[in-house]
């Protein structure tokens, strides 16, 4: 069943069927069919919107027919958002009917901070895939080709089929209500130690190793700093309740007994919103370790926050909830990439709140899931709307550092005066992408995106024994650590084995 959805001919037939259905619907509406008009009125759908959807499906058909990058017999994984969304819907339906299941026997054991030893760090093959098919695939693909390399960027079938009901299918679903109130400010008289990592929620062994290394550093604390663990967002594939239960909670580096001592934070990512954000707000943020810190003044979970010491303010903003709906993307001005969560959008409440609490006498670090500009020359992803609202609120120019995830790599960018790429010309002085927490990236994907204009450093695995995943070398996973001081902070990046990969002291200008 699943194999059919990855067959090029089958996908084309499904696109044609969907387009044909809408054409028939449009004809009935033109003929003033009472039942059709009543249905359209009930669902608040206008004929012009149907025309736009027909045009989008027609364009998708043309794109699929021109796609020559998938040889016959290989799984068909299109880049076209509409086609990808259609595939996602078919796969999600198969999952809901019990055709796909999670391999719980391969979920990592919950790490205990005090029992994790450096000797447990294992190098070499990490071949456990978190998903398997419950039925044998058809003639179009083998079971191994469908199961192989789950989560690998650009190669994973489920990664490509990650949310029809929240993309194209979100026309018929509603996102979870947004909490307009911020979390209670986490103030500290001690300087801060922040552990930051992104795109981590895959449940893979290497991802678990990242949080084990963080747990070890937390345990080494002498008590002179306030410690916080911050995930920059994305739990895969679609932000469902069981994904948080199975892929986040068992490997989170803060023990339940220490939930009031060490902060637990997780920003909202585009994958967290693929099923409307219900799992993110009502499962992840409602768990005691997270709710202790994410709760607003009324005790309700909030997705944006402030961590503050005597010298620095650290803002975490939600750039995923406010993305345009697929309906607006298909029927209005936003792009399908906007609806798919590729670009970052904050709410006006967040910008206004930041303006109210921002203390310009202190340094400012901004944490988001999305980036001011893509670290790939082949991509045009951005958070232009976020920047515009922060500029309108007159706080953007007061931000000293911006750290984000979203792209599955670790990149530190040049200082502002040395930048050549106009997309980052007005970005804060210190910029870094820390999105290599949990998604395997192979040489193929890395080499295609290495020409980046303003890179000061990026994780390329050089000088390391590279880890393996599904018999392929992948880039090291890792995390960043920030330690604040008066007028400066110490910034370091570590890999999943605990090796220090980059170090820099940032001083406010």
CSV table of N, CA, C and O in Angstrom, one decimal, residues 247-356:
chain,number,residue,atom,x,y,z
A,247,UNK,N,9.8,10.4,21.6
A,247,UNK,CA,11.1,10.9,21.1
A,247,UNK,C,11.7,12.0,21.8
A,247,UNK,O,12.8,12.4,21.6
A,248,UNK,N,10.9,12.6,22.7
A,248,UNK,CA,11.4,13.8,23.5
A,248,UNK,C,11.6,13.4,25.0
A,248,UNK,O,12.7,13.5,25.5
A,249,UNK,N,10.5,13.0,25.6
A,249,UNK,CA,10.6,12.8,27.1
A,249,UNK,C,11.6,11.7,27.5
A,249,UNK,O,12.3,12.0,28.5
A,250,UNK,N,11.8,10.6,26.8
A,250,UNK,CA,12.8,9.6,27.3
A,250,UNK,C,14.2,10.1,27.3
A,250,UNK,O,15.0,9.6,28.1
A,251,UNK,N,14.5,11.0,26.4
A,251,UNK,CA,15.9,11.4,26.2
A,251,UNK,C,16.2,12.8,26.7
A,251,UNK,O,17.3,13.3,26.5
A,252,UNK,N,15.2,13.5,27.2
A,252,UNK,CA,15.4,14.9,27.7
A,252,UNK,C,16.5,14.9,28.8
A,252,UNK,O,16.4,14.1,29.7
A,253,UNK,N,17.5,15.7,28.8
A,253,UNK,CA,18.6,15.7,29.7
A,253,UNK,C,18.3,16.1,31.1
A,253,UNK,O,19.2,16.0,32.0
A,254,UNK,N,17.2,16.7,31.4
A,254,UNK,CA,16.8,17.2,32.7
A,254,UNK,C,16.0,16.2,33.4
A,254,UNK,O,14.9,15.8,33.0
A,255,UNK,N,16.5,15.7,34.6
A,255,UNK,CA,15.7,14.7,35.4
A,255,UNK,C,14.5,15.3,36.0
A,255,UNK,O,14.5,16.5,36.3
A,256,UNK,N,13.4,14.6,36.1
A,256,UNK,CA,12.2,15.1,36.7
A,256,UNK,C,12.4,15.7,38.0
A,256,UNK,O,11.8,16.7,38.4
A,257,UNK,N,13.3,15.1,38.8
A,257,UNK,CA,13.5,15.6,40.2
A,257,UNK,C,14.2,17.0,40.1
A,257,UNK,O,14.2,17.7,41.1
A,258,UNK,N,14.9,17.3,39.0
A,258,UNK,CA,15.6,18.6,38.9
A,258,UNK,C,14.8,19.6,38.1
A,258,UNK,O,15.4,20.6,37.6
A,259,UNK,N,13.5,19.4,37.8
A,259,UNK,CA,12.8,20.3,36.9
A,259,UNK,C,12.7,21.7,37.4
A,259,UNK,O,12.5,22.6,36.6
A,260,UNK,N,12.8,22.0,38.7
A,260,UNK,CA,12.7,23.3,39.2
A,260,UNK,C,14.1,24.0,39.3
A,260,UNK,O,14.3,25.2,39.4
A,261,UNK,N,15.1,23.1,39.2
A,261,UNK,CA,16.5,23.6,39.3
A,261,UNK,C,17.1,24.0,37.9
A,261,UNK,O,17.8,24.9,37.8
A,262,UNK,N,16.8,23.1,36.9
A,262,UNK,CA,17.3,23.3,35.5
A,262,UNK,C,16.2,23.6,34.6
A,262,UNK,O,15.2,22.8,34.5
A,263,UNK,N,16.3,24.7,33.8
A,263,UNK,CA,15.2,25.1,32.9
A,263,UNK,C,15.1,24.1,31.7
A,263,UNK,O,16.0,23.7,31.2
A,264,UNK,N,13.8,23.8,31.4
A,264,UNK,CA,13.5,23.0,30.2
A,264,UNK,C,12.6,23.9,29.2
A,264,UNK,O,11.5,24.2,29.6
A,265,UNK,N,13.1,24.1,28.0
A,265,UNK,CA,12.4,24.9,27.1
A,265,UNK,C,12.4,24.3,25.7
A,265,UNK,O,13.4,23.6,25.3
A,266,UNK,N,11.4,24.5,24.9
A,266,UNK,CA,11.3,24.0,23.6
A,266,UNK,C,10.5,25.0,22.7
A,266,UNK,O,9.4,25.2,23.0
A,267,UNK,N,11.2,25.6,21.7
A,267,UNK,CA,10.5,26.5,20.8
A,267,UNK,C,9.6,25.7,19.9
A,267,UNK,O,9.7,24.5,19.7
A,268,UNK,N,8.7,26.4,19.3
A,268,UNK,CA,7.8,25.9,18.3
A,268,UNK,C,8.4,25.8,16.9
A,268,UNK,O,8.9,26.9,16.4
A,269,UNK,N,8.5,24.6,16.3
A,269,UNK,CA,9.1,24.5,15.0
A,269,UNK,C,8.0,24.2,13.9
A,269,UNK,O,6.8,23.9,14.3
A,270,UNK,N,8.3,24.3,12.7
A,270,UNK,CA,7.3,24.1,11.6
A,270,UNK,C,6.8,22.7,11.7
A,270,UNK,O,5.6,22.4,11.5
A,271,UNK,N,7.6,21.7,12.0
A,271,UNK,CA,7.1,20.3,12.2
A,271,UNK,C,6.2,20.2,13.4
A,271,UNK,O,5.3,19.3,13.4
A,272,UNK,N,6.4,20.9,14.4
A,272,UNK,CA,5.5,20.9,15.6
A,272,UNK,C,4.1,21.4,15.2
A,272,UNK,O,3.2,21.0,15.9
A,273,UNK,N,4.0,22.2,14.2
A,273,UNK,CA,2.7,22.7,13.8
A,273,UNK,C,2.0,21.9,12.7
A,273,UNK,O,0.9,22.3,12.3
A,274,UNK,N,2.6,20.9,12.2
A,274,UNK,CA,2.1,20.2,11.0
A,274,UNK,C,0.7,19.5,11.3
A,274,UNK,O,-0.1,19.2,10.4
A,275,UNK,N,0.4,19.3,12.6
A,275,UNK,CA,-0.9,18.8,13.0
A,275,UNK,C,-1.6,19.8,13.8
A,275,UNK,O,-2.4,19.5,14.7
A,276,UNK,N,-1.3,21.1,13.6
A,276,UNK,CA,-2.0,22.2,14.3
A,276,UNK,C,-1.4,22.6,15.6
A,276,UNK,O,-2.0,23.6,16.2
A,277,UNK,N,-0.3,22.1,16.0
A,277,UNK,CA,0.3,22.5,17.3
A,277,UNK,C,-0.3,21.9,18.5
A,277,UNK,O,0.1,22.3,19.6
A,278,UNK,N,-1.3,21.1,18.4
A,278,UNK,CA,-2.0,20.5,19.6
A,278,UNK,C,-1.0,19.7,20.4
A,278,UNK,O,-1.0,19.8,21.7
A,279,UNK,N,-0.2,18.9,19.8
A,279,UNK,CA,0.7,18.0,20.5
A,279,UNK,C,1.8,18.9,21.2
A,279,UNK,O,2.2,18.6,22.3
A,280,UNK,N,2.2,19.9,20.5
A,280,UNK,CA,3.3,20.8,21.1
A,280,UNK,C,2.8,21.5,22.3
A,280,UNK,O,3.4,21.5,23.4
A,281,UNK,N,1.6,22.2,22.2
A,281,UNK,CA,1.1,22.9,23.4
A,281,UNK,C,0.6,22.0,24.5
A,281,UNK,O,0.9,22.3,25.7
A,282,UNK,N,-0.2,21.0,24.1
A,282,UNK,CA,-0.9,20.3,25.1
A,282,UNK,C,-0.3,19.0,25.6
A,282,UNK,O,-0.7,18.4,26.6
A,283,UNK,N,0.8,18.6,24.9
A,283,UNK,CA,1.5,17.4,25.4
A,283,UNK,C,2.9,17.8,25.8
A,283,UNK,O,3.3,17.6,27.0
A,284,UNK,N,3.7,18.4,24.9
A,284,UNK,CA,5.1,18.8,25.3
A,284,UNK,C,5.1,19.8,26.4
A,284,UNK,O,5.7,19.6,27.4
A,285,UNK,N,4.5,21.0,26.1
A,285,UNK,CA,4.6,22.1,27.1
A,285,UNK,C,3.9,21.8,28.4
A,285,UNK,O,4.1,22.5,29.4
A,286,UNK,N,2.9,20.9,28.3
A,286,UNK,CA,2.2,20.6,29.5
A,286,UNK,C,2.9,19.5,30.4
A,286,UNK,O,2.4,19.3,31.6
A,287,UNK,N,3.9,18.9,29.9
A,287,UNK,CA,4.7,18.0,30.7
A,287,UNK,C,5.4,18.7,31.9
A,287,UNK,O,5.9,19.9,31.7
A,288,UNK,N,5.5,18.2,33.1
A,288,UNK,CA,5.9,19.0,34.3
A,288,UNK,C,7.3,19.7,34.1
A,288,UNK,O,7.4,20.8,34.5
A,289,UNK,N,8.2,19.0,33.4
A,289,UNK,CA,9.6,19.6,33.3
A,289,UNK,C,9.5,20.9,32.4
A,289,UNK,O,10.2,21.9,32.7
A,290,UNK,N,8.6,20.9,31.5
A,290,UNK,CA,8.4,22.1,30.6
A,290,UNK,C,7.5,23.1,31.1
A,290,UNK,O,7.7,24.3,31.1
A,291,UNK,N,6.3,22.6,31.7
A,291,UNK,CA,5.3,23.6,32.2
A,291,UNK,C,5.9,24.4,33.4
A,291,UNK,O,5.5,25.5,33.6
A,292,UNK,N,6.8,23.8,34.1
A,292,UNK,CA,7.4,24.6,35.2
A,292,UNK,C,8.0,25.9,34.7
A,292,UNK,O,8.0,26.9,35.4
A,293,UNK,N,8.5,25.9,33.4
A,293,UNK,CA,9.1,27.1,32.9
A,293,UNK,C,8.3,27.8,31.8
A,293,UNK,O,8.4,29.0,31.7
A,294,UNK,N,7.5,27.0,31.1
A,294,UNK,CA,6.7,27.6,30.0
A,294,UNK,C,5.4,28.2,30.4
A,294,UNK,O,4.7,28.8,29.6
A,295,UNK,N,5.0,28.0,31.7
A,295,UNK,CA,3.7,28.5,32.1
A,295,UNK,C,3.6,30.0,32.2
A,295,UNK,O,4.6,30.7,32.6
A,296,UNK,N,2.5,30.5,31.7
A,296,UNK,CA,2.3,32.0,31.9
A,296,UNK,C,1.8,32.3,33.3
A,296,UNK,O,1.8,31.4,34.2
A,297,UNK,N,1.4,33.5,33.6
A,297,UNK,CA,1.0,33.9,34.9
A,297,UNK,C,-0.3,33.1,35.4
A,297,UNK,O,-0.5,33.1,36.6
A,298,UNK,N,-1.0,32.6,34.4
A,298,UNK,CA,-2.2,31.8,34.8
A,298,UNK,C,-2.0,30.3,34.8
A,298,UNK,O,-2.9,29.5,35.0
A,299,UNK,N,-0.7,29.9,34.6
A,299,UNK,CA,-0.4,28.5,34.6
A,299,UNK,C,-0.6,27.8,33.3
A,299,UNK,O,-0.4,26.6,33.2
A,300,UNK,N,-0.9,28.5,32.2
A,300,UNK,CA,-1.1,27.9,30.9
A,300,UNK,C,0.2,27.9,30.1
A,300,UNK,O,1.0,28.9,30.2
A,301,UNK,N,0.4,26.9,29.2
A,301,UNK,CA,1.6,26.8,28.5
A,301,UNK,C,1.7,27.9,27.4
A,301,UNK,O,0.8,28.2,26.7
A,302,UNK,N,2.9,28.5,27.3
A,302,UNK,CA,3.1,29.6,26.4
A,302,UNK,C,4.4,29.2,25.5
A,302,UNK,O,5.3,28.6,26.1
A,303,UNK,N,4.4,29.7,24.3
A,303,UNK,CA,5.5,29.3,23.4
A,303,UNK,C,6.5,30.3,23.2
A,303,UNK,O,7.5,30.2,22.4
A,304,UNK,N,6.5,31.5,23.9
A,304,UNK,CA,7.5,32.5,23.9
A,304,UNK,C,7.9,32.9,25.3
A,304,UNK,O,7.1,32.9,26.2
A,305,UNK,N,9.2,33.3,25.5
A,305,UNK,CA,9.7,33.4,26.8
A,305,UNK,C,10.9,34.4,26.9
A,305,UNK,O,11.5,34.8,25.9
A,306,UNK,N,11.3,34.7,28.1
A,306,UNK,CA,12.4,35.5,28.4
A,306,UNK,C,13.2,34.9,29.6
A,306,UNK,O,12.6,34.6,30.6
A,307,UNK,N,14.5,34.7,29.4
A,307,UNK,CA,15.4,34.2,30.4
A,307,UNK,C,16.4,35.4,30.6
A,307,UNK,O,16.9,35.9,29.7
A,308,UNK,N,16.6,35.8,31.9
A,308,UNK,CA,17.3,37.0,32.2
A,308,UNK,C,18.2,36.9,33.4
A,308,UNK,O,17.9,36.3,34.4
A,309,UNK,N,19.5,37.4,33.2
A,309,UNK,CA,20.3,37.6,34.4
A,309,UNK,C,20.7,39.0,34.5
A,309,UNK,O,20.0,39.9,34.0
A,310,UNK,N,21.7,39.3,35.3
A,310,UNK,CA,22.1,40.8,35.5
A,310,UNK,C,22.6,41.5,34.4
A,310,UNK,O,22.6,42.7,34.3
A,311,UNK,N,23.1,40.7,33.3
A,311,UNK,CA,23.7,41.4,32.2
A,311,UNK,C,23.1,41.1,30.8
A,311,UNK,O,23.4,41.8,29.9
A,312,UNK,N,22.3,40.0,30.8
A,312,UNK,CA,21.8,39.6,29.5
A,312,UNK,C,20.3,39.2,29.5
A,312,UNK,O,19.8,38.7,30.5
A,313,UNK,N,19.6,39.5,28.4
A,313,UNK,CA,18.3,39.0,28.2
A,313,UNK,C,18.3,38.0,27.0
A,313,UNK,O,18.8,38.3,26.0
A,314,UNK,N,17.6,36.9,27.2
A,314,UNK,CA,17.5,35.8,26.2
A,314,UNK,C,16.1,35.6,25.9
A,314,UNK,O,15.3,35.1,26.7
A,315,UNK,N,15.7,36.0,24.6
A,315,UNK,CA,14.3,35.9,24.2
A,315,UNK,C,14.1,34.7,23.3
A,315,UNK,O,14.9,34.5,22.4
A,316,UNK,N,13.1,33.9,23.6
A,316,UNK,CA,12.7,32.8,22.7
A,316,UNK,C,11.3,33.2,22.1
A,316,UNK,O,10.4,33.4,22.8
A,317,UNK,N,11.3,33.3,20.8
A,317,UNK,CA,10.1,33.7,20.1
A,317,UNK,C,9.5,32.5,19.2
A,317,UNK,O,10.3,31.7,18.7
A,318,UNK,N,8.2,32.5,19.1
A,318,UNK,CA,7.5,31.4,18.3
A,318,UNK,C,7.4,32.0,16.9
A,318,UNK,O,6.5,32.8,16.6
A,319,UNK,N,8.1,31.4,15.9
A,319,UNK,CA,8.1,31.8,14.5
A,319,UNK,C,7.3,30.8,13.7
A,319,UNK,O,7.3,30.9,12.4
A,320,UNK,N,6.6,29.9,14.3
A,320,UNK,CA,5.9,28.8,13.5
A,320,UNK,C,4.4,28.9,13.6
A,320,UNK,O,3.7,28.6,12.6
A,321,UNK,N,3.9,29.3,14.7
A,321,UNK,CA,2.4,29.3,14.9
A,321,UNK,C,1.7,30.1,13.9
A,321,UNK,O,0.7,29.8,13.3
A,322,UNK,N,2.3,31.3,13.6
A,322,UNK,CA,1.6,32.3,12.8
A,322,UNK,C,1.8,32.2,11.3
A,322,UNK,O,1.5,33.0,10.5
A,323,UNK,N,2.4,31.0,10.8
A,323,UNK,CA,2.5,30.8,9.4
A,323,UNK,C,1.2,30.8,8.7
A,323,UNK,O,0.2,30.3,9.2
A,324,UNK,N,1.1,31.4,7.5
A,324,UNK,CA,-0.2,31.4,6.8
A,324,UNK,C,-0.7,30.0,6.6
A,324,UNK,O,0.0,29.0,6.4
A,325,UNK,N,-2.0,29.8,6.6
A,325,UNK,CA,-2.6,28.5,6.3
A,325,UNK,C,-2.5,28.1,4.9
A,325,UNK,O,-2.3,29.0,4.0
A,326,UNK,N,-2.5,26.8,4.6
A,326,UNK,CA,-2.5,26.4,3.2
A,326,UNK,C,-3.6,27.0,2.4
A,326,UNK,O,-3.4,27.2,1.2
A,327,UNK,N,-4.7,27.2,3.0
A,327,UNK,CA,-5.8,27.8,2.3
A,327,UNK,C,-5.5,29.2,1.8
A,327,UNK,O,-5.7,29.5,0.6
A,328,UNK,N,-4.8,30.0,2.6
A,328,UNK,CA,-4.4,31.3,2.2
A,328,UNK,C,-3.3,31.2,1.1
A,328,UNK,O,-3.2,32.1,0.2
A,329,UNK,N,-2.4,30.2,1.2
A,329,UNK,CA,-1.4,30.0,0.3
A,329,UNK,C,-1.9,29.7,-1.1
A,329,UNK,O,-1.4,30.1,-2.1
A,330,UNK,N,-2.9,28.8,-1.1
A,330,UNK,CA,-3.5,28.4,-2.4
A,330,UNK,C,-4.4,29.4,-3.0
A,330,UNK,O,-4.5,29.7,-4.2
A,331,UNK,N,-5.1,30.1,-2.1
A,331,UNK,CA,-6.2,31.0,-2.5
A,331,UNK,C,-5.8,32.5,-2.4
A,331,UNK,O,-6.5,33.4,-2.7
A,332,UNK,N,-4.6,32.8,-1.8
A,332,UNK,CA,-4.2,34.2,-1.6
A,332,UNK,C,-2.8,34.5,-2.0
A,332,UNK,O,-2.2,33.9,-2.9
A,333,UNK,N,-2.2,35.4,-1.3
A,333,UNK,CA,-0.8,35.9,-1.7
A,333,UNK,C,0.3,35.1,-1.1
A,333,UNK,O,1.4,35.0,-1.8
A,334,UNK,N,0.3,34.5,0.1
A,334,UNK,CA,1.4,33.8,0.6
A,334,UNK,C,1.8,32.6,-0.3
A,334,UNK,O,1.0,32.1,-1.1
A,335,UNK,N,3.0,32.2,-0.2
A,335,UNK,CA,3.5,31.1,-1.0
A,335,UNK,C,3.2,29.8,-0.3
A,335,UNK,O,3.0,29.8,0.9
A,336,UNK,N,3.3,28.7,-1.0
A,336,UNK,CA,3.1,27.4,-0.4
A,336,UNK,C,4.3,27.1,0.6
A,336,UNK,O,4.1,26.3,1.6
A,337,UNK,N,5.5,27.7,0.3
A,337,UNK,CA,6.6,27.5,1.3
A,337,UNK,C,6.2,28.2,2.6
A,337,UNK,O,6.6,27.8,3.7
A,338,UNK,N,5.5,29.3,2.5
A,338,UNK,CA,5.1,30.0,3.7
A,338,UNK,C,4.2,29.1,4.5
A,338,UNK,O,4.3,28.9,5.8
A,339,UNK,N,3.2,28.5,3.9
A,339,UNK,CA,2.3,27.6,4.5
A,339,UNK,C,3.0,26.3,5.0
A,339,UNK,O,2.6,25.7,6.0
A,340,UNK,N,4.0,25.9,4.3
A,340,UNK,CA,4.7,24.7,4.7
A,340,UNK,C,5.6,24.9,5.9
A,340,UNK,O,6.3,24.0,6.4
A,341,UNK,N,5.7,26.1,6.4
A,341,UNK,CA,6.5,26.4,7.5
A,341,UNK,C,8.0,26.7,7.2
A,341,UNK,O,8.8,26.7,8.1
A,342,UNK,N,8.3,27.0,5.9
A,342,UNK,CA,9.7,27.2,5.6
A,342,UNK,C,10.2,28.6,6.0
A,342,UNK,O,11.4,28.8,6.2
A,343,UNK,N,9.3,29.5,6.1
A,343,UNK,CA,9.6,30.9,6.5
A,343,UNK,C,9.0,31.2,7.9
A,343,UNK,O,8.0,30.7,8.2
A,344,UNK,N,9.7,32.1,8.6
A,344,UNK,CA,9.3,32.4,9.9
A,344,UNK,C,8.4,33.6,10.1
A,344,UNK,O,8.6,34.7,9.5
A,345,UNK,N,7.3,33.4,10.9
A,345,UNK,CA,6.3,34.5,11.2
A,345,UNK,C,6.0,34.6,12.7
A,345,UNK,O,5.6,33.6,13.3
A,346,UNK,N,6.2,35.7,13.3
A,346,UNK,CA,5.8,35.8,14.7
A,346,UNK,C,4.5,36.5,14.7
A,346,UNK,O,3.9,37.0,13.7
A,347,UNK,N,3.9,36.6,15.9
A,347,UNK,CA,2.6,37.3,16.1
A,347,UNK,C,3.0,38.7,16.6
A,347,UNK,O,4.0,39.0,17.2
A,348,UNK,N,2.0,39.7,16.4
A,348,UNK,CA,2.3,41.0,16.8
A,348,UNK,C,2.4,41.1,18.3
A,348,UNK,O,3.1,42.0,18.9
A,349,UNK,N,1.7,40.2,19.1
A,349,UNK,CA,1.8,40.2,20.5
A,349,UNK,C,3.2,40.0,21.0
A,349,UNK,O,3.7,40.6,22.0
A,350,UNK,N,3.9,39.1,20.3
A,350,UNK,CA,5.3,38.8,20.7
A,350,UNK,C,6.2,40.1,20.5
A,350,UNK,O,7.0,40.4,21.4
A,351,UNK,N,6.1,40.7,19.4
A,351,UNK,CA,6.9,41.9,19.1
A,351,UNK,C,6.6,43.0,20.1
A,351,UNK,O,7.5,43.7,20.7
A,352,UNK,N,5.3,43.2,20.4
A,352,UNK,CA,4.9,44.3,21.4
A,352,UNK,C,5.4,44.0,22.8
A,352,UNK,O,5.9,44.8,23.5
A,353,UNK,N,5.3,42.7,23.2
A,353,UNK,CA,5.8,42.3,24.5
A,353,UNK,C,7.3,42.5,24.6
A,353,UNK,O,7.8,43.0,25.6
A,354,UNK,N,8.0,42.1,23.6
A,354,UNK,CA,9.5,42.2,23.6
A,354,UNK,C,9.9,43.7,23.8
A,354,UNK,O,10.8,44.0,24.5
A,355,UNK,N,9.1,44.6,23.1
A,355,UNK,CA,9.4,46.0,23.2
A,355,UNK,C,9.2,46.5,24.6
A,355,UNK,O,9.9,47.4,25.1
A,356,UNK,N,8.2,46.0,25.3
A,356,UNK,CA,7.9,46.4,26.6
A,356,UNK,C,8.9,46.0,27.7
A,356,UNK,O,9.2,46.7,28.6
